[in-house]
mmCIF file of N, CA and C and ligand atoms in Angstrom:
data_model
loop_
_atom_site.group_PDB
_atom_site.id
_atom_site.type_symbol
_atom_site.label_atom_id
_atom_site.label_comp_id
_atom_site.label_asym_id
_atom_site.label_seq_id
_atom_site.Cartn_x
_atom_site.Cartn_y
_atom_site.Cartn_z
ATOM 1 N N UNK T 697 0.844 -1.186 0.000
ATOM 2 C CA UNK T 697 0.000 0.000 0.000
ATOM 3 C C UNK T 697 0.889 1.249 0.000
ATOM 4 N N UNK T 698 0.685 2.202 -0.710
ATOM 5 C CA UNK T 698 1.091 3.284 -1.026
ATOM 6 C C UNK T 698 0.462 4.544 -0.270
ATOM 7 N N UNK T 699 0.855 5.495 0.526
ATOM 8 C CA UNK T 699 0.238 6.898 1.023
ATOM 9 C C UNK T 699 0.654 8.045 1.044
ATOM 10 N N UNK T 700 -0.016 9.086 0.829
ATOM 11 C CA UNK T 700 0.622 10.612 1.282
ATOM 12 C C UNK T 700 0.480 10.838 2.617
ATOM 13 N N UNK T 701 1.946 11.064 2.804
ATOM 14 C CA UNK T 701 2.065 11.846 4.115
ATOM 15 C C UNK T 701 2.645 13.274 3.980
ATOM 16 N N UNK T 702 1.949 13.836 4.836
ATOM 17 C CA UNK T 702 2.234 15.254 5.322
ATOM 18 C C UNK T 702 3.336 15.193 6.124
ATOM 19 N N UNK T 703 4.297 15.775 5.806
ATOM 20 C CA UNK T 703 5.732 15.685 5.885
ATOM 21 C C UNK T 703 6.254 17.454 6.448
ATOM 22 N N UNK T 704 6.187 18.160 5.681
ATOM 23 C CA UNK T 704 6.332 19.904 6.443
ATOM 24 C C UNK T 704 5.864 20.853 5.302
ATOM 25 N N UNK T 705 6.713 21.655 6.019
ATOM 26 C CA UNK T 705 5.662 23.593 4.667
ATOM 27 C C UNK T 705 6.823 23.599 3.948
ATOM 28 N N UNK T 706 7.162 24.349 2.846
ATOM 29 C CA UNK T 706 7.716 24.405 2.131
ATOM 30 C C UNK T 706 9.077 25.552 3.059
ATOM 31 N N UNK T 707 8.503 26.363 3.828
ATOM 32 C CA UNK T 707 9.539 27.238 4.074
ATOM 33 C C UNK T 707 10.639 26.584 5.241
ATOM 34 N N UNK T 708 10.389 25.041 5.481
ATOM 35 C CA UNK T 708 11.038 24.033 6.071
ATOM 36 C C UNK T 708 12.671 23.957 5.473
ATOM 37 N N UNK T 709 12.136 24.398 4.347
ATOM 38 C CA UNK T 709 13.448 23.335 3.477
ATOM 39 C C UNK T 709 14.150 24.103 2.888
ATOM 40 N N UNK T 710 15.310 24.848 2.983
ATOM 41 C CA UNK T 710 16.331 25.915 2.717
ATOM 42 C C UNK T 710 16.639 25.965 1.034
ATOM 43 N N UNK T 711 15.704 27.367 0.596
ATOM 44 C CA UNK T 711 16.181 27.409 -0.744
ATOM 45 C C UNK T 711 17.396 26.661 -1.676
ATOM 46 N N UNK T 712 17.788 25.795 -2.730
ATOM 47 C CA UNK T 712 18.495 24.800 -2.948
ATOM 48 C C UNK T 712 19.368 24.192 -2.216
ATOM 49 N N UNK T 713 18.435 23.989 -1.397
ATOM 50 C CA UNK T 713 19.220 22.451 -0.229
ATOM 51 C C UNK T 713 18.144 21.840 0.106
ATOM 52 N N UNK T 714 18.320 20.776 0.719
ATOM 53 C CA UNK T 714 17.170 19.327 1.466
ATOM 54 C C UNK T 714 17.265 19.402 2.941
ATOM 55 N N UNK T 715 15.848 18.989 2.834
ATOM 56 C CA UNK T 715 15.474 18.729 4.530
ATOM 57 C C UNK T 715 15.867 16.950 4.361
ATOM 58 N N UNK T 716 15.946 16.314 5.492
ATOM 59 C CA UNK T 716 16.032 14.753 5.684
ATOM 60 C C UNK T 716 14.890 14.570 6.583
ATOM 61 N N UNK T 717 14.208 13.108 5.581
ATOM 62 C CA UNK T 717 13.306 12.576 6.390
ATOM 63 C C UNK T 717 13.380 11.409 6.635
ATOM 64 N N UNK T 718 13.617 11.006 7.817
ATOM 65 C CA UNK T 718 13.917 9.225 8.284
ATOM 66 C C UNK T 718 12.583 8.586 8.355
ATOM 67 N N UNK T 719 12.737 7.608 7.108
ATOM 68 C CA UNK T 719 11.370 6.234 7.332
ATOM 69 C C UNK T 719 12.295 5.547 7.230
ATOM 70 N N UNK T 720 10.673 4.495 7.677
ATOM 71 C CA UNK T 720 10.958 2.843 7.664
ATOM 72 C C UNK T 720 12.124 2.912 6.092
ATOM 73 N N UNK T 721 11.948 2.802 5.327
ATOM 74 C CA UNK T 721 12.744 2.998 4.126
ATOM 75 C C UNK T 721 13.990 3.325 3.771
ATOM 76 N N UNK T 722 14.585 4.201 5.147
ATOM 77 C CA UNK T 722 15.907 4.646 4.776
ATOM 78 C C UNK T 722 15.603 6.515 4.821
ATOM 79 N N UNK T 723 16.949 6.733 4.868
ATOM 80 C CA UNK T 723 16.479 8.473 4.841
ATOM 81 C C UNK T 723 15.961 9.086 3.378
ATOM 82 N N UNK T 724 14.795 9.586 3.227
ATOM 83 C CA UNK T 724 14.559 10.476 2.070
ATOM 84 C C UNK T 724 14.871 11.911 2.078
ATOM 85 N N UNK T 725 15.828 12.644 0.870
ATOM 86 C CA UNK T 725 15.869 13.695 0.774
ATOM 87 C C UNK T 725 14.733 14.425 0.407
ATOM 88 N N UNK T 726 14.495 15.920 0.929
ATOM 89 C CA UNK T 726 13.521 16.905 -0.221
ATOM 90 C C UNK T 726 14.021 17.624 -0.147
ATOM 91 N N UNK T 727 14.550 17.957 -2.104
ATOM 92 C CA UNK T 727 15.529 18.904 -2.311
ATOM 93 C C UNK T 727 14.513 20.143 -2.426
ATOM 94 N N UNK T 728 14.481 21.431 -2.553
ATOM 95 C CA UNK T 728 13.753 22.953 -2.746
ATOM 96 C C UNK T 728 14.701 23.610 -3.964
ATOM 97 N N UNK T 729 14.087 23.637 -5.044
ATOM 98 C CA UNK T 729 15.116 24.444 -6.447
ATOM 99 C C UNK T 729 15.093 26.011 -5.972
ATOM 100 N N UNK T 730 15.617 26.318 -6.652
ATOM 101 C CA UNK T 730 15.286 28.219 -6.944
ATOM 102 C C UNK T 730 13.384 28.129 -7.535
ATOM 103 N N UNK T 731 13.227 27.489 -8.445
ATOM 104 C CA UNK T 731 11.398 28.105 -8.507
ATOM 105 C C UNK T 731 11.041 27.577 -7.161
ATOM 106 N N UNK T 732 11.046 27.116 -6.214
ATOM 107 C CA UNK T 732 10.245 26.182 -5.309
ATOM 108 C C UNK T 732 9.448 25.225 -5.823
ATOM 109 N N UNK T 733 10.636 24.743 -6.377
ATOM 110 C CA UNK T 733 9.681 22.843 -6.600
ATOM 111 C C UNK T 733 10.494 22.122 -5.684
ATOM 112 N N UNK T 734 9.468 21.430 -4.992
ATOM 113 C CA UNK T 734 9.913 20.160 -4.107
ATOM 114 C C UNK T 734 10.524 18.235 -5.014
ATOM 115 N N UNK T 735 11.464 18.413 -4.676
ATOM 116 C CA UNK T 735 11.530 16.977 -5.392
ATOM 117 C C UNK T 735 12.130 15.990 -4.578
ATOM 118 N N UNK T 736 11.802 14.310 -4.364
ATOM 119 C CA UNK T 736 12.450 13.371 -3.079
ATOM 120 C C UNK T 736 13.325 12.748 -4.100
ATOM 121 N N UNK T 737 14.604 12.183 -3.468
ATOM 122 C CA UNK T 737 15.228 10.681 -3.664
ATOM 123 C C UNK T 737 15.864 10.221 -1.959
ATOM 124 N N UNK T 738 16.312 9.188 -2.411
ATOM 125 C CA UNK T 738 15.994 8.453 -1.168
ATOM 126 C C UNK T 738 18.082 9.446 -1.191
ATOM 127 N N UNK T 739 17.891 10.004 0.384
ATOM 128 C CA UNK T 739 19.089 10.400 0.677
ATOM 129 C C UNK T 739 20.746 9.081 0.898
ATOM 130 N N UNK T 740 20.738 8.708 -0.567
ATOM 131 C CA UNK T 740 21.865 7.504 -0.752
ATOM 132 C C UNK T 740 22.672 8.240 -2.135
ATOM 133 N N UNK T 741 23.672 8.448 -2.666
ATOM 134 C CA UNK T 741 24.491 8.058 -3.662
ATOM 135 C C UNK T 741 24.330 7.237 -4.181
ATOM 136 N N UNK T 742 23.762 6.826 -5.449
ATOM 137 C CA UNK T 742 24.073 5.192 -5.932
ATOM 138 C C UNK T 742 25.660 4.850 -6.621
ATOM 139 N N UNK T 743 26.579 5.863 -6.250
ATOM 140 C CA UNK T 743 27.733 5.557 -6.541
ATOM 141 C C UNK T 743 28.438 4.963 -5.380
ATOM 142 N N UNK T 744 28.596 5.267 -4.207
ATOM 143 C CA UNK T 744 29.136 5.252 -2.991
ATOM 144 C C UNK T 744 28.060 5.393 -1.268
ATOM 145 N N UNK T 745 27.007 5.756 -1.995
ATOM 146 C CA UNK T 745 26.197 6.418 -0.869
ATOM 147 C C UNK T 745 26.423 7.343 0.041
ATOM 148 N N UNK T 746 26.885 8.577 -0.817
ATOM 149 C CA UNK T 746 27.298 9.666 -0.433
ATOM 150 C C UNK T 746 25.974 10.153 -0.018
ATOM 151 N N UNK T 747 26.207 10.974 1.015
ATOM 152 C CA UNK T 747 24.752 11.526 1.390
ATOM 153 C C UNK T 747 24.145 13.343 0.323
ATOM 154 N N UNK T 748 23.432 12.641 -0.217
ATOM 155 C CA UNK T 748 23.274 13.697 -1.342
ATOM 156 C C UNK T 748 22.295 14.952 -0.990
ATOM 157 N N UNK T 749 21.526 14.746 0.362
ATOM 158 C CA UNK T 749 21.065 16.049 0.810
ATOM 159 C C UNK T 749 22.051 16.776 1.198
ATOM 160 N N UNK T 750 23.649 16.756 0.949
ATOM 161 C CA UNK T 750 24.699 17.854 1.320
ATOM 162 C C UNK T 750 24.955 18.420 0.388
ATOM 163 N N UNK T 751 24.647 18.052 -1.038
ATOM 164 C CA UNK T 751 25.274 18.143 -2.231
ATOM 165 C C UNK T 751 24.684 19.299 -2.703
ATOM 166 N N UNK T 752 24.907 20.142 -3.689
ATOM 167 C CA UNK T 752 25.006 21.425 -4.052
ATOM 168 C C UNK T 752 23.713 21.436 -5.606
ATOM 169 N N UNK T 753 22.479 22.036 -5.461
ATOM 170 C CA UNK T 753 21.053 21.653 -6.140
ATOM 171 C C UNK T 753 21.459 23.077 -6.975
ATOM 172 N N UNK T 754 21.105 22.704 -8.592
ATOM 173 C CA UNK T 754 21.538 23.790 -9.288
ATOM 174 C C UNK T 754 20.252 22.910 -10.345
ATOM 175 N N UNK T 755 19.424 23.604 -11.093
ATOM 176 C CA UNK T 755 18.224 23.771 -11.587
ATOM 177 C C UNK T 755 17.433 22.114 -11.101
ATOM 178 N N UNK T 756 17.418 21.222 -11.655
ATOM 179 C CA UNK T 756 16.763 20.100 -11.277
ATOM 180 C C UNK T 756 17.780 18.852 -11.479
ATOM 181 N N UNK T 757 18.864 19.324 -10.495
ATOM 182 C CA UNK T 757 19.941 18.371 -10.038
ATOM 183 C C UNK T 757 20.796 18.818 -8.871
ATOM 184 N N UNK T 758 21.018 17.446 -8.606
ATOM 185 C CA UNK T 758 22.226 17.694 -7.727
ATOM 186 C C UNK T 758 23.222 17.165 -7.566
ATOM 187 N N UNK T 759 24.515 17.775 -7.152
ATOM 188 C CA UNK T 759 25.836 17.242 -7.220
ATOM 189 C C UNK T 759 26.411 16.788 -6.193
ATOM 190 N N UNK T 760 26.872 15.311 -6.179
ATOM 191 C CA UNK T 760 26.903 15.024 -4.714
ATOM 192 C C UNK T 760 28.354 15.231 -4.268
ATOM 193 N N UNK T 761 28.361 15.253 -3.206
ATOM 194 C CA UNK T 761 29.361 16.235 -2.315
ATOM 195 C C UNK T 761 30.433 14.802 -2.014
ATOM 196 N N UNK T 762 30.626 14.079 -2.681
ATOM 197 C CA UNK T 762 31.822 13.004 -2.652
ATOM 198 C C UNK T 762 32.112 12.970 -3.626
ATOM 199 N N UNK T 763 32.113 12.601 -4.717
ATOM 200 C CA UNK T 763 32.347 12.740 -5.987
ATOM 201 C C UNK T 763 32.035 13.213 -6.903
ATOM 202 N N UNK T 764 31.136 13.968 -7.519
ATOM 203 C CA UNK T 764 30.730 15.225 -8.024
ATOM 204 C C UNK T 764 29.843 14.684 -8.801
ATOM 205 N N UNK T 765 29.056 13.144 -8.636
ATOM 206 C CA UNK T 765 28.099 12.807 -9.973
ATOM 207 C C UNK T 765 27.138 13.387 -9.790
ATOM 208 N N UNK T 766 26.159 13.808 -10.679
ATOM 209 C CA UNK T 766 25.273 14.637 -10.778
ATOM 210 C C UNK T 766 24.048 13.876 -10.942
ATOM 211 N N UNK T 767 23.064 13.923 -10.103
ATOM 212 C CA UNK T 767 22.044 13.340 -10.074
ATOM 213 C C UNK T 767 20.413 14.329 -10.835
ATOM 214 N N UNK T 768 19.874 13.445 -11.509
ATOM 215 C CA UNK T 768 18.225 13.946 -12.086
ATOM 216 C C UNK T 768 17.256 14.124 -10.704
ATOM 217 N N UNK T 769 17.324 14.971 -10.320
ATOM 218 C CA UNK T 769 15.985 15.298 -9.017
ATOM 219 C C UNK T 769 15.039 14.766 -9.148
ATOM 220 N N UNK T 770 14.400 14.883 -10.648
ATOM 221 C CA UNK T 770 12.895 14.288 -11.124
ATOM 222 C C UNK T 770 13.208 13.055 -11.103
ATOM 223 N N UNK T 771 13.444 12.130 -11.393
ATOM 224 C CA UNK T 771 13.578 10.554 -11.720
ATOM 225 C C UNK T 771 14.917 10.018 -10.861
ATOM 226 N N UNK T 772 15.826 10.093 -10.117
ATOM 227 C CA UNK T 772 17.477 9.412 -9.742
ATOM 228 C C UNK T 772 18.078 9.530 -10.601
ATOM 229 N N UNK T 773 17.998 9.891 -11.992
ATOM 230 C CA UNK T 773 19.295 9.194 -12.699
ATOM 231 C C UNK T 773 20.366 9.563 -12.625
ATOM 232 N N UNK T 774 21.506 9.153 -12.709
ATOM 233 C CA UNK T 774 22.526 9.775 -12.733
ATOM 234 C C UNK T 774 23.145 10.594 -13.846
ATOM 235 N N UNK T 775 23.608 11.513 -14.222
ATOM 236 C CA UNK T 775 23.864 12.101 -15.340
ATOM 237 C C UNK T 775 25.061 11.795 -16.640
ATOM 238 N N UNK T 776 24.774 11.286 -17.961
ATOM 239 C CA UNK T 776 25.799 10.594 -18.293
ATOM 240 C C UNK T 776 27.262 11.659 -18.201
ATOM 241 N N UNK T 777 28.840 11.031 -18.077
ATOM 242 C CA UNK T 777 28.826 10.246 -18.739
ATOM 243 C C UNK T 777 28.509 9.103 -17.954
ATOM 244 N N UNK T 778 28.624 9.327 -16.123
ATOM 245 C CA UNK T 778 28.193 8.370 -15.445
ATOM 246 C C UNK T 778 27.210 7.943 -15.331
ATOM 247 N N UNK T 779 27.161 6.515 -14.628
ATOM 248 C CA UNK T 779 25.689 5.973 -14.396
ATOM 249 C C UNK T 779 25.091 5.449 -12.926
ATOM 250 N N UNK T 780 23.551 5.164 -12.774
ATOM 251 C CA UNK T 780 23.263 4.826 -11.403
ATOM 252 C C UNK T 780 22.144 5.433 -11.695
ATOM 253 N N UNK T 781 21.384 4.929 -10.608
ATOM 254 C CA UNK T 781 19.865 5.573 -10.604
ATOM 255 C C UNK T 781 20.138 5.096 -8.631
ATOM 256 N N UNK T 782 19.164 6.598 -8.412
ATOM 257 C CA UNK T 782 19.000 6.319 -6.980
ATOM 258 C C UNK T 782 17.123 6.465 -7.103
ATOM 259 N N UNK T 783 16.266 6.085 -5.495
ATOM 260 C CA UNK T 783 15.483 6.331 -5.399
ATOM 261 C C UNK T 783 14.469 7.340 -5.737
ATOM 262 N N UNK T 784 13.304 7.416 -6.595
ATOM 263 C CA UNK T 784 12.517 8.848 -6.734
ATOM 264 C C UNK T 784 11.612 8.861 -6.133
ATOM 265 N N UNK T 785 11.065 9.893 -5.137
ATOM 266 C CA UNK T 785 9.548 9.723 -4.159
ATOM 267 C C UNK T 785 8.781 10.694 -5.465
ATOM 268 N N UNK T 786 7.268 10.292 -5.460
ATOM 269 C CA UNK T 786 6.134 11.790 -5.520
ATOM 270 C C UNK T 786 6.018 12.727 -4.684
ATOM 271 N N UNK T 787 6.082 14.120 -5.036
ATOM 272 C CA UNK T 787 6.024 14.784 -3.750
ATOM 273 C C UNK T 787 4.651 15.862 -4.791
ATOM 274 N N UNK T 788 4.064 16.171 -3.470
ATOM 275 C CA UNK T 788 2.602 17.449 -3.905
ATOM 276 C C UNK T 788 3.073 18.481 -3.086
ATOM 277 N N UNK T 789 2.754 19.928 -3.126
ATOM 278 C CA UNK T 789 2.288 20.960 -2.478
ATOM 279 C C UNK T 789 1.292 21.267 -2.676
ATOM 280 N N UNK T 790 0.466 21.498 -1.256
ATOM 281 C CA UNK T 790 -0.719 21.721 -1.188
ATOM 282 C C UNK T 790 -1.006 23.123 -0.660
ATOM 283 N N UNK T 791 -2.160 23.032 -0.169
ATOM 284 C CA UNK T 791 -2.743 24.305 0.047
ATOM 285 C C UNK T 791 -1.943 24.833 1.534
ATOM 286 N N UNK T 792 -1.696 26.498 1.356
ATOM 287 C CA UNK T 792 -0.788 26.262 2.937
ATOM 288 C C UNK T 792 0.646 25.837 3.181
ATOM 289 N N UNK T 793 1.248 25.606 1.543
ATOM 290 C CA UNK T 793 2.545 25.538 1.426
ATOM 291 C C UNK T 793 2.724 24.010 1.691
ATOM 292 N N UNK T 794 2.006 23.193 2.264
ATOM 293 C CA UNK T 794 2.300 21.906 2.818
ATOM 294 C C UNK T 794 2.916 21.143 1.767
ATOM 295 N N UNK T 795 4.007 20.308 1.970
ATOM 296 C CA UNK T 795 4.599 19.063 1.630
ATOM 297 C C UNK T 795 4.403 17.558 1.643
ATOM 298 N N UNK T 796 3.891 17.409 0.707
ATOM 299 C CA UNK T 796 3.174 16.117 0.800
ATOM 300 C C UNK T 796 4.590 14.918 0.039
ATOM 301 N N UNK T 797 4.485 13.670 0.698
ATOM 302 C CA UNK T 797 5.427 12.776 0.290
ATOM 303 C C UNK T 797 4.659 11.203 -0.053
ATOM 304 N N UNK T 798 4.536 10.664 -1.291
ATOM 305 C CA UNK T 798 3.775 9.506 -1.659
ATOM 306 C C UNK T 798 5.288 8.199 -1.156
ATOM 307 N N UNK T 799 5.302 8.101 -0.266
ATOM 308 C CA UNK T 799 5.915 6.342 0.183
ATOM 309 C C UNK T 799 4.685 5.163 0.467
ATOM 310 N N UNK T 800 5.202 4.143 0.496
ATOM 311 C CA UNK T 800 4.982 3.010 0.506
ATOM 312 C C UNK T 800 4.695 2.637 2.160
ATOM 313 N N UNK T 801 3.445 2.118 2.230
ATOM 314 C CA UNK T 801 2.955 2.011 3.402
ATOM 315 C C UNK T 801 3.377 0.468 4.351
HETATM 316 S S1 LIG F 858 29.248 8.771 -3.454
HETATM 317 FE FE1 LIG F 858 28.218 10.166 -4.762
HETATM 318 S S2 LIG F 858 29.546 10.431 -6.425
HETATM 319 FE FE2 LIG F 858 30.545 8.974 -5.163
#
């Protein structure tokens, strides 16, 4: 089973950087761009498991702060020429700025 949880407001989460959220699952990042779009992956590197909510968010990516691969915010992927895919959550904003996160129940 799959659910939204209400997770925080948007002004939680420091203009291009991530808040961390610990589930059952492992830690999920939510990165905040310059427009304020919210986007999750699960806070792992799929190169090393560098922790990529440290890593430096420049339009709808981020660069992780161990080795510089550059990750797709929207989907994990990693950016060629490297490769890897890490975790992607759904995330909503709702009414009230709220942060909504679709995990697995
Ligand atoms: S751990 Fe992220 S690039 Fe190596």
């Amino acid at each position: 089973m799959i659910q939204w949880i209400e997770i925080c407001h948007l002004q939680d989460i420091p203009s291009l950087g991530a808040l961390v959220v610990t589930t059952d699952w492992g830690n999920i990042a939510l990165f905040r761009t310059a427009s304020d779009e919210v986007l999750a992956l699960d806070d792992r590197c799929p190169n090393r498991g560098g922790p990529l909510s440290q890593g430096i968010v420049h339009g709808k990516v981020v660069t992780c702060p161990l080795h510089n691969r550059k990750i797709n915010l929207t989907d994990g992927q990693v950016l060629a020429p490297d490769k890897g895919c890490t975790h992607s959550y759904p995330v909503k904003v709702i009414e009230m700025d709220k942060i909504l996160l679709w995990i697995p129940n």
